[in-house]
Tab-separated table of C-alpha atoms in Angstrom:
chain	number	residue	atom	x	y	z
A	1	UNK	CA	51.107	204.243	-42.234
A	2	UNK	CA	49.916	207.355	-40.762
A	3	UNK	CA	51.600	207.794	-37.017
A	4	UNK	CA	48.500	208.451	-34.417
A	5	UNK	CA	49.116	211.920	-31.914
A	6	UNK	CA	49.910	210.965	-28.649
A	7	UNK	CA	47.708	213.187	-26.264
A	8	UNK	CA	50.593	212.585	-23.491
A	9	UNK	CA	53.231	213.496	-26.269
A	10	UNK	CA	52.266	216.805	-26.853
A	11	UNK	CA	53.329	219.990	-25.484
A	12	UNK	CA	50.507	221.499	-23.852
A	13	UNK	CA	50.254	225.238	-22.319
A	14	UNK	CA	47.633	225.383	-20.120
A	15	UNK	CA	45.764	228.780	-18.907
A	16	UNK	CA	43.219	229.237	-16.169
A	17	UNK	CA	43.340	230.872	-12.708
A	18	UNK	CA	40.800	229.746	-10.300
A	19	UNK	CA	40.385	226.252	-8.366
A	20	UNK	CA	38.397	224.781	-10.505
A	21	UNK	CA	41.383	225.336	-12.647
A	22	UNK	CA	44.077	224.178	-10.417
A	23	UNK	CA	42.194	221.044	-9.772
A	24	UNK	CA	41.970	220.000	-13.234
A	25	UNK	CA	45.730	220.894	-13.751
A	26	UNK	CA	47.141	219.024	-10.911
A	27	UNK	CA	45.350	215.609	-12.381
A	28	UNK	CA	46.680	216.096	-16.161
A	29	UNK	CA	50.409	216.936	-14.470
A	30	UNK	CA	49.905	213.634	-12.628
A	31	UNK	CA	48.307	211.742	-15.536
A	32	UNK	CA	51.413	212.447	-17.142
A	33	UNK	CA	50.095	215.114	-19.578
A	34	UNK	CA	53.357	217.188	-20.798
A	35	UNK	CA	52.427	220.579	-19.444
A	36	UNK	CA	54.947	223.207	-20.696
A	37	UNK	CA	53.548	225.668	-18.934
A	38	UNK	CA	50.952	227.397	-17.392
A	39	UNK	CA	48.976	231.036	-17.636
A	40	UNK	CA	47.126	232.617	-15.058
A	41	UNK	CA	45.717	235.555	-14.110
A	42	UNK	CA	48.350	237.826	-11.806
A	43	UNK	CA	48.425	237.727	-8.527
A	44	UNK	CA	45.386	240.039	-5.909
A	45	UNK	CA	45.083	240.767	-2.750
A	46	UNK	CA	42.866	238.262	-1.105
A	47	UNK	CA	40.232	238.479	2.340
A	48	UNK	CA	40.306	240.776	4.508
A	49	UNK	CA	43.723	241.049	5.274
A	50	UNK	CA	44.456	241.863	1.395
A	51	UNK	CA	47.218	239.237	1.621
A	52	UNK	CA	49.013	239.079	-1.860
A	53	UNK	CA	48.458	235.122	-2.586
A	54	UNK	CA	49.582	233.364	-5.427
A	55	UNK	CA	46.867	232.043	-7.496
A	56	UNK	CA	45.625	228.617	-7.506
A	57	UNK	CA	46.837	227.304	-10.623
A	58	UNK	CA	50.105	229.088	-10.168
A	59	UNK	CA	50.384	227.189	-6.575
A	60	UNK	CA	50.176	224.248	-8.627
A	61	UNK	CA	52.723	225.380	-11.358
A	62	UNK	CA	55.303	226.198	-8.585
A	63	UNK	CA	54.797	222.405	-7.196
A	64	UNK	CA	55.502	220.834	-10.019
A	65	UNK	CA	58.125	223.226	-11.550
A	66	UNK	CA	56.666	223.773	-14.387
A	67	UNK	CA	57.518	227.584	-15.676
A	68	UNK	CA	53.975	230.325	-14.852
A	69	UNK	CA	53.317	233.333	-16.820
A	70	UNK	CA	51.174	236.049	-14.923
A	71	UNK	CA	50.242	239.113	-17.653
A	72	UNK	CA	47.447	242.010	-17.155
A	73	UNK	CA	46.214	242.053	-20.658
A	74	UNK	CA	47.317	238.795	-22.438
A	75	UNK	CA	46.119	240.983	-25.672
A	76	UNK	CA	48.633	242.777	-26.032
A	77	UNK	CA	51.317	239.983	-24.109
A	78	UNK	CA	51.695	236.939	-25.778
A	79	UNK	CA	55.338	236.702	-27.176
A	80	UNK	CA	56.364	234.209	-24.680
A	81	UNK	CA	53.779	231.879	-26.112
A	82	UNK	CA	55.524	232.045	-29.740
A	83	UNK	CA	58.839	230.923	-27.620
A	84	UNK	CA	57.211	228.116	-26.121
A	85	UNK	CA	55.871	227.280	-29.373
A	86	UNK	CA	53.073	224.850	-27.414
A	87	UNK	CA	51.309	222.124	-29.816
A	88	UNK	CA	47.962	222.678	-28.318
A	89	UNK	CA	46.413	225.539	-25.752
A	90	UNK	CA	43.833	224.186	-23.411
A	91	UNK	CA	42.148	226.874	-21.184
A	92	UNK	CA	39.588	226.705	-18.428
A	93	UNK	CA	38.426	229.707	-16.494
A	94	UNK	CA	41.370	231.998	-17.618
A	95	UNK	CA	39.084	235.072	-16.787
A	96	UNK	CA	40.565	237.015	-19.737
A	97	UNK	CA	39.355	236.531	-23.982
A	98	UNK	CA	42.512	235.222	-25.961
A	99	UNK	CA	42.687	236.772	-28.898
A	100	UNK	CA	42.636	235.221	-32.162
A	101	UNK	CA	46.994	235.649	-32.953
A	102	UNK	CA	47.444	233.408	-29.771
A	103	UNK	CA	44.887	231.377	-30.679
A	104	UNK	CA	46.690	230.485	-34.261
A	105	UNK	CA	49.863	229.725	-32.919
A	106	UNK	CA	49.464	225.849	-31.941
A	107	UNK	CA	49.151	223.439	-34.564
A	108	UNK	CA	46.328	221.932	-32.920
A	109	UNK	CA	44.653	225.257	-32.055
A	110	UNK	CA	42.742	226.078	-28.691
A	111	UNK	CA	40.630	224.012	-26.818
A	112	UNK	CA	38.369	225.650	-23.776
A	113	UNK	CA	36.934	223.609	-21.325
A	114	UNK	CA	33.265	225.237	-20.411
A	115	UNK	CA	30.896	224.905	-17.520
A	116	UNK	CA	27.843	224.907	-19.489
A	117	UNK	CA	26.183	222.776	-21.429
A	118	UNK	CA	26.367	225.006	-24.799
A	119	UNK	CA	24.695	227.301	-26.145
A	120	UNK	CA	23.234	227.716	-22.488
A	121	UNK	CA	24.901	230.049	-20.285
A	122	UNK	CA	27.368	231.516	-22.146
A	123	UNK	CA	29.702	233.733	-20.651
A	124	UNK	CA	31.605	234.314	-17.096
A	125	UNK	CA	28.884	232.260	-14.093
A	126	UNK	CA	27.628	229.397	-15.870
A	127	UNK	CA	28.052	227.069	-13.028
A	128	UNK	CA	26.155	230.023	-11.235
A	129	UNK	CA	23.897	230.351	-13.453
A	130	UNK	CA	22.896	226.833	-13.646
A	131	UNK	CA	21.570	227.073	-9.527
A	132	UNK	CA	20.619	230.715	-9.848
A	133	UNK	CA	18.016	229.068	-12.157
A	134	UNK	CA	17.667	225.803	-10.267
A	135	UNK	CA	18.823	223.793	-13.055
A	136	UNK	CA	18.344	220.269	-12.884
A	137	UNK	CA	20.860	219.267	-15.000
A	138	UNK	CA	24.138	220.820	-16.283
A	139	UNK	CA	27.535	219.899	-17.308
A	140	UNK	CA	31.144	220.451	-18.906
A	141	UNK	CA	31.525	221.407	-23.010
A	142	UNK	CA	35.105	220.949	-24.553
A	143	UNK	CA	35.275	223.466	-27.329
A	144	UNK	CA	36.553	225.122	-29.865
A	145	UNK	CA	38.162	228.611	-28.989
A	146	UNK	CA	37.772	231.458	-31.447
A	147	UNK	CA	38.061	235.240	-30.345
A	148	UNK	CA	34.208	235.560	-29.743
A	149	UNK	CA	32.525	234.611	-26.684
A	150	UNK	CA	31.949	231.015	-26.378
A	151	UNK	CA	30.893	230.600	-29.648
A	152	UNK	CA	33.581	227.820	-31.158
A	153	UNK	CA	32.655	224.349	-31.779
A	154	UNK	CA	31.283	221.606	-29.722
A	155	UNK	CA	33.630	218.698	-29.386
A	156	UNK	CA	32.292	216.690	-26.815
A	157	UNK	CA	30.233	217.660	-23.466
A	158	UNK	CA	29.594	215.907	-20.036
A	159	UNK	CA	26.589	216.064	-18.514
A	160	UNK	CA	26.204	216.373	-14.795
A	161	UNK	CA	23.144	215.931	-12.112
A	162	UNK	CA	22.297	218.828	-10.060
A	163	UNK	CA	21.418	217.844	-6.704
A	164	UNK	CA	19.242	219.553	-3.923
A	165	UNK	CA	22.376	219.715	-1.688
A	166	UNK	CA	24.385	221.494	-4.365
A	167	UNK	CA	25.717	224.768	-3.999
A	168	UNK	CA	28.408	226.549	-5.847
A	169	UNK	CA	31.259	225.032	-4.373
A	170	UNK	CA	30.090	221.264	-4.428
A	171	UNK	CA	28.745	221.731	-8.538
A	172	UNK	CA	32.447	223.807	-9.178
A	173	UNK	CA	34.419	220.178	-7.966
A	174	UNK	CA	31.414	218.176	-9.827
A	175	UNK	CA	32.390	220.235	-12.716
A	176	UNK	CA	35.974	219.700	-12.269
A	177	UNK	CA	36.064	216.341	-12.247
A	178	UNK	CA	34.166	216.300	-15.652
A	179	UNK	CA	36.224	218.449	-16.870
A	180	UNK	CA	39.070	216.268	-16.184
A	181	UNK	CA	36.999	213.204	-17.364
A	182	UNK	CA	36.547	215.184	-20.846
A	183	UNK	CA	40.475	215.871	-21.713
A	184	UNK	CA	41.517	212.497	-20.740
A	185	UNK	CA	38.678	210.464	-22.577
A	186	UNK	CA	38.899	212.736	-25.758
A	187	UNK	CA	41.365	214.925	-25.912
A	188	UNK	CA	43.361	211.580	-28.475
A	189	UNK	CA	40.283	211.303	-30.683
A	190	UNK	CA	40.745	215.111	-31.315
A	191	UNK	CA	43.721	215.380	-31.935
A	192	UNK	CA	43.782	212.401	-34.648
A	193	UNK	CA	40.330	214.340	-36.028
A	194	UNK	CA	38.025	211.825	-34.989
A	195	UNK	CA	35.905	214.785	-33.469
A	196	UNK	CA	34.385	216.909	-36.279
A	197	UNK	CA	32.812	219.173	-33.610
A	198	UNK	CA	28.926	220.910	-33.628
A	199	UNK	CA	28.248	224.221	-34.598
A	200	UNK	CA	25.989	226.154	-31.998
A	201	UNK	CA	23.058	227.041	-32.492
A	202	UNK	CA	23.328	230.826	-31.543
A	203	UNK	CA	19.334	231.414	-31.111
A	204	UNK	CA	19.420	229.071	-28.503
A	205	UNK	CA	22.173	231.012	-26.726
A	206	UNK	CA	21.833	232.306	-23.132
A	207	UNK	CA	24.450	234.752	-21.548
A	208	UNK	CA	25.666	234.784	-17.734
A	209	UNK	CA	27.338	237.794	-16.952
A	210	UNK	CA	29.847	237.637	-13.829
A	211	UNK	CA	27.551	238.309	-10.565
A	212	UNK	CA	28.260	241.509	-9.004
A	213	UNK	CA	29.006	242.377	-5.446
A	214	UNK	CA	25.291	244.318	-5.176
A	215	UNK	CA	23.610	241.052	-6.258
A	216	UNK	CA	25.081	239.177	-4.030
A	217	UNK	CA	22.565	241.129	-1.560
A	218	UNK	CA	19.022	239.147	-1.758
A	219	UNK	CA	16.129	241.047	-3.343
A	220	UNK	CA	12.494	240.698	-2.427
A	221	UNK	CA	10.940	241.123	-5.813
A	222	UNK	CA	12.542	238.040	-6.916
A	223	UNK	CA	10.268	235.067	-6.345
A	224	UNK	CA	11.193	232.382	-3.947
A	225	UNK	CA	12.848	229.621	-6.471
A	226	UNK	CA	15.198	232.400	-7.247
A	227	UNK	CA	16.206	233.803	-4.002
A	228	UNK	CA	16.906	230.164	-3.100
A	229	UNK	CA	19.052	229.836	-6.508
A	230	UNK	CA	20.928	232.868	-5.549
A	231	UNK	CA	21.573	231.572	-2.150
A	232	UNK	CA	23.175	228.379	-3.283
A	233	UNK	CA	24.709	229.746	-6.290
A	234	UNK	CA	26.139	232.149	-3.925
A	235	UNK	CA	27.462	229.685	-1.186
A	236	UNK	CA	30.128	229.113	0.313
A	237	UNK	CA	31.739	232.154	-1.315
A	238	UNK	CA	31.501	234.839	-0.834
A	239	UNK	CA	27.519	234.103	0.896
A	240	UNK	CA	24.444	235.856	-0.282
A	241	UNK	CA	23.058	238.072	2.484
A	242	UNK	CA	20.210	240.239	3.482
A	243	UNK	CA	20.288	243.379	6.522
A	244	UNK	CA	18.686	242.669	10.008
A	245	UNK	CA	18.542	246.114	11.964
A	246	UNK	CA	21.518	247.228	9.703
A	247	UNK	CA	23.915	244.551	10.332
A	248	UNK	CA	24.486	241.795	7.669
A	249	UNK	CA	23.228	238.156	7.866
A	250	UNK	CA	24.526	235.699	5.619
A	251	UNK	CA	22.780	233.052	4.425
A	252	UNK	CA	24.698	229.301	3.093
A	253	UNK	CA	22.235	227.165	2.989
A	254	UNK	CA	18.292	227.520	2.931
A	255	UNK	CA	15.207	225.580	1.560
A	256	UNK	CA	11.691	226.152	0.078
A	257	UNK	CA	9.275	225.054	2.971
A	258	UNK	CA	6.100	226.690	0.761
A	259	UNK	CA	4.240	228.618	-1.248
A	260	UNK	CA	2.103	230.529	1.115
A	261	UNK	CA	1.563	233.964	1.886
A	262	UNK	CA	1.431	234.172	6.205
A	263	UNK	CA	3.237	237.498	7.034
A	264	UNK	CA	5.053	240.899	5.646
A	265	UNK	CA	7.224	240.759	2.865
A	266	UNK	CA	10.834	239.890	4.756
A	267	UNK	CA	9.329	238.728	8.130
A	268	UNK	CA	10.781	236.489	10.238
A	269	UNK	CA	7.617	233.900	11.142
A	270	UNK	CA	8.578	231.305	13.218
A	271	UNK	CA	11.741	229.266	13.951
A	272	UNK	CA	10.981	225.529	14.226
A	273	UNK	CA	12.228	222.107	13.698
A	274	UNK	CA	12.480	223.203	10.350
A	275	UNK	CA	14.635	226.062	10.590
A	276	UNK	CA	14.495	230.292	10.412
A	277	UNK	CA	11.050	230.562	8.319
A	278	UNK	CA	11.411	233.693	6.173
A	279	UNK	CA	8.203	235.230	3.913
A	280	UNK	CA	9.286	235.937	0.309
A	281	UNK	CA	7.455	237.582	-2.279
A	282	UNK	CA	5.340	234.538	-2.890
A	283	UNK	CA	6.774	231.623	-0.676
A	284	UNK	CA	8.505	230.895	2.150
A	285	UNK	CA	12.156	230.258	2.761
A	286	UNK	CA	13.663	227.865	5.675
A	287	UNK	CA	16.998	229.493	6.740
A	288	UNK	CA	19.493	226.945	7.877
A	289	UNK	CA	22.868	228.063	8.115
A	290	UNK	CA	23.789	231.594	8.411
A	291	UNK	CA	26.240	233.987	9.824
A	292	UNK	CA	25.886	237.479	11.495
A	293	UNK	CA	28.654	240.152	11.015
A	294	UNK	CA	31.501	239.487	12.522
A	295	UNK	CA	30.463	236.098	13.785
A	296	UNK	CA	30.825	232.255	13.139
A	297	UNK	CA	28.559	231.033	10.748
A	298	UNK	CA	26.439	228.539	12.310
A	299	UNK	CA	23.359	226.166	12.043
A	300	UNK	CA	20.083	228.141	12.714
A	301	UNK	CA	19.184	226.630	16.448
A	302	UNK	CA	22.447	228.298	17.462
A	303	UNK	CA	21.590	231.272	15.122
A	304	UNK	CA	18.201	231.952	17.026
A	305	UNK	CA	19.672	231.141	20.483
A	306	UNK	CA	21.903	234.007	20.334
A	307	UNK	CA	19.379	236.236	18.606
A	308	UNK	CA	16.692	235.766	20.911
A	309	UNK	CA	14.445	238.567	19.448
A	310	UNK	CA	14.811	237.548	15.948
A	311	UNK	CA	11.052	236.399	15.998
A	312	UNK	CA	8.714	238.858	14.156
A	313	UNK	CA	11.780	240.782	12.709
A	314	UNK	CA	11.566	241.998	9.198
A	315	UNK	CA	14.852	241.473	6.864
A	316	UNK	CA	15.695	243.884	4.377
């Protein structure tokens, strides 16, 4: 009789870099997943201070003692993988493409964990993405890894609500946790080849490129669903923002009061019960929580208390 693979028997080398990341590491280490080691991107400076901090995953890695391998271009730096000689490779948000001589050396190959529900949103801001375009629904994929970009096999996927309140940060621990959900539930059925895996359907494929640091700037031609996407997408790091009298104000957290068209493109109407009213291209925004330059960030009452004159304003 055949012996079944053990998913908690296994040596497992994990990469990824971010929280996200971490957070899904931390819960296999404790699950008692044998992780023999973990990949991450090196060290950066971080905030304002540029304060060399290790990464997240690495923070974990140094908890639990388990041995963390930091390389600029794992392309060319991958012969300490062939020494670990790891049964299976599971990766989530490395931030760099493995290529496919790493990818070959486990006998179980390379699994990535994906926050999209695939083919959609391929690529480095799914999660992003998903708000950006006010998804309703969106979720994790566990997938096959091949040297092109998110293009493997479909083992298994978890699908996830998207709620009003969501931002960035509240969908990224969502996303987490069914990430988490996905190893643990499948990762046995895999391995024994009880998962076949779906090809993609590539003409259904959407791409997300990483947001850049000039996007993260609202723009007026956009409509008003997808300034508001940007704004949660955007929130709580690093804020999306737009320039009062040329100092920035960040905006967290915001909602779609209408569809009307009551003043100039980026004027300030009125500041009610129902927060900083802002005319878009064709709607208006509520602003709720914001932050001026240099300041706290803050719930709009406080926000228009100490910027009395605010009323009338146009934002650019």
């Amino acid at each position: 009789m055949t012996r079944m693979n053990n998913a908690k028997e296994i040596k497992i080398l994990f990469m990824g870099t971010p929280e996200i990341a971490a957070g899904v590491l931390e819960k296999l280490i404790l699950c008692g997943y044998n992780i023999v080691g973990v990949v991450s991107q090196p060290d950066r400076p971080v905030g304002r201070k540029k304060l060399l901090l290790p990464t997240p995953t690495k923070e974990v890695a140094l908890k639990y003692n388990i041995p963390c391998y930091q390389v600029e271009k794992i392309r060319k730096e991958f012969d300490f993988v062939n020494e670990i000689n790891p049964d299976l490779i599971l990766t989530l948000a490395y931030g760099q493409i493995i290529p496919q001589a790493l990818i070959d050396i486990p006998r179980f190959g390379c699994l990535n964990l994906h926050g999209s529900l695939l083919p959609k949103y391929r690529g480095a801001a799914p999660i992003q993405y998903a708000l950006i375009n006010n998804d309703k629904i969106t979720g994790m994929s566990l997938m096959e890894m091949n040297d092109k970009m998110d293009e493997g096999k479909v083992y298994a996927t978890n699908v996830i609500d998207i709620d009003e309140d969501d931002n960035a940060t509240s969908l990224f621990m969502k996303m987490g946790e069914a990430a988490f959900e996905l190893v643990n539930d499948c990762l046995d059925d895999y391995l024994n080849g009880k998962l076949p895996g779906e090809e993609q359907d590539s003409s259904l494929a959407s791409y997300c490129p990483t947001i850049k640091k000039e996007e993260e700037k609202l723009n007026f031609n956009d409509s008003v669903t997808r300034m508001y996407g940007y704004i949660r997408a955007l929130s709580d790091e690093p804020g999306a923002y737009l320039i009062h009298q040329e100092e920035t104000i960040k905006i967290f957290k915001a909602k779609i009061v209408s569809y009307d068209i009551k003043g100039q493109l980026g004027e300030i109407l009125q500041i009610d019960k129902n927060g900083i009213l802002l005319q878009c291209k064709d709607g208006i925004l509520s602003l709720i929580e914001l932050q001026k330059q240099g300041k706290k960030r803050m719930g709009y009452k406080d926000f228009a208390n100490g910027n009395v004159s605010l009323l009338h304003q146009i934002l650019k």
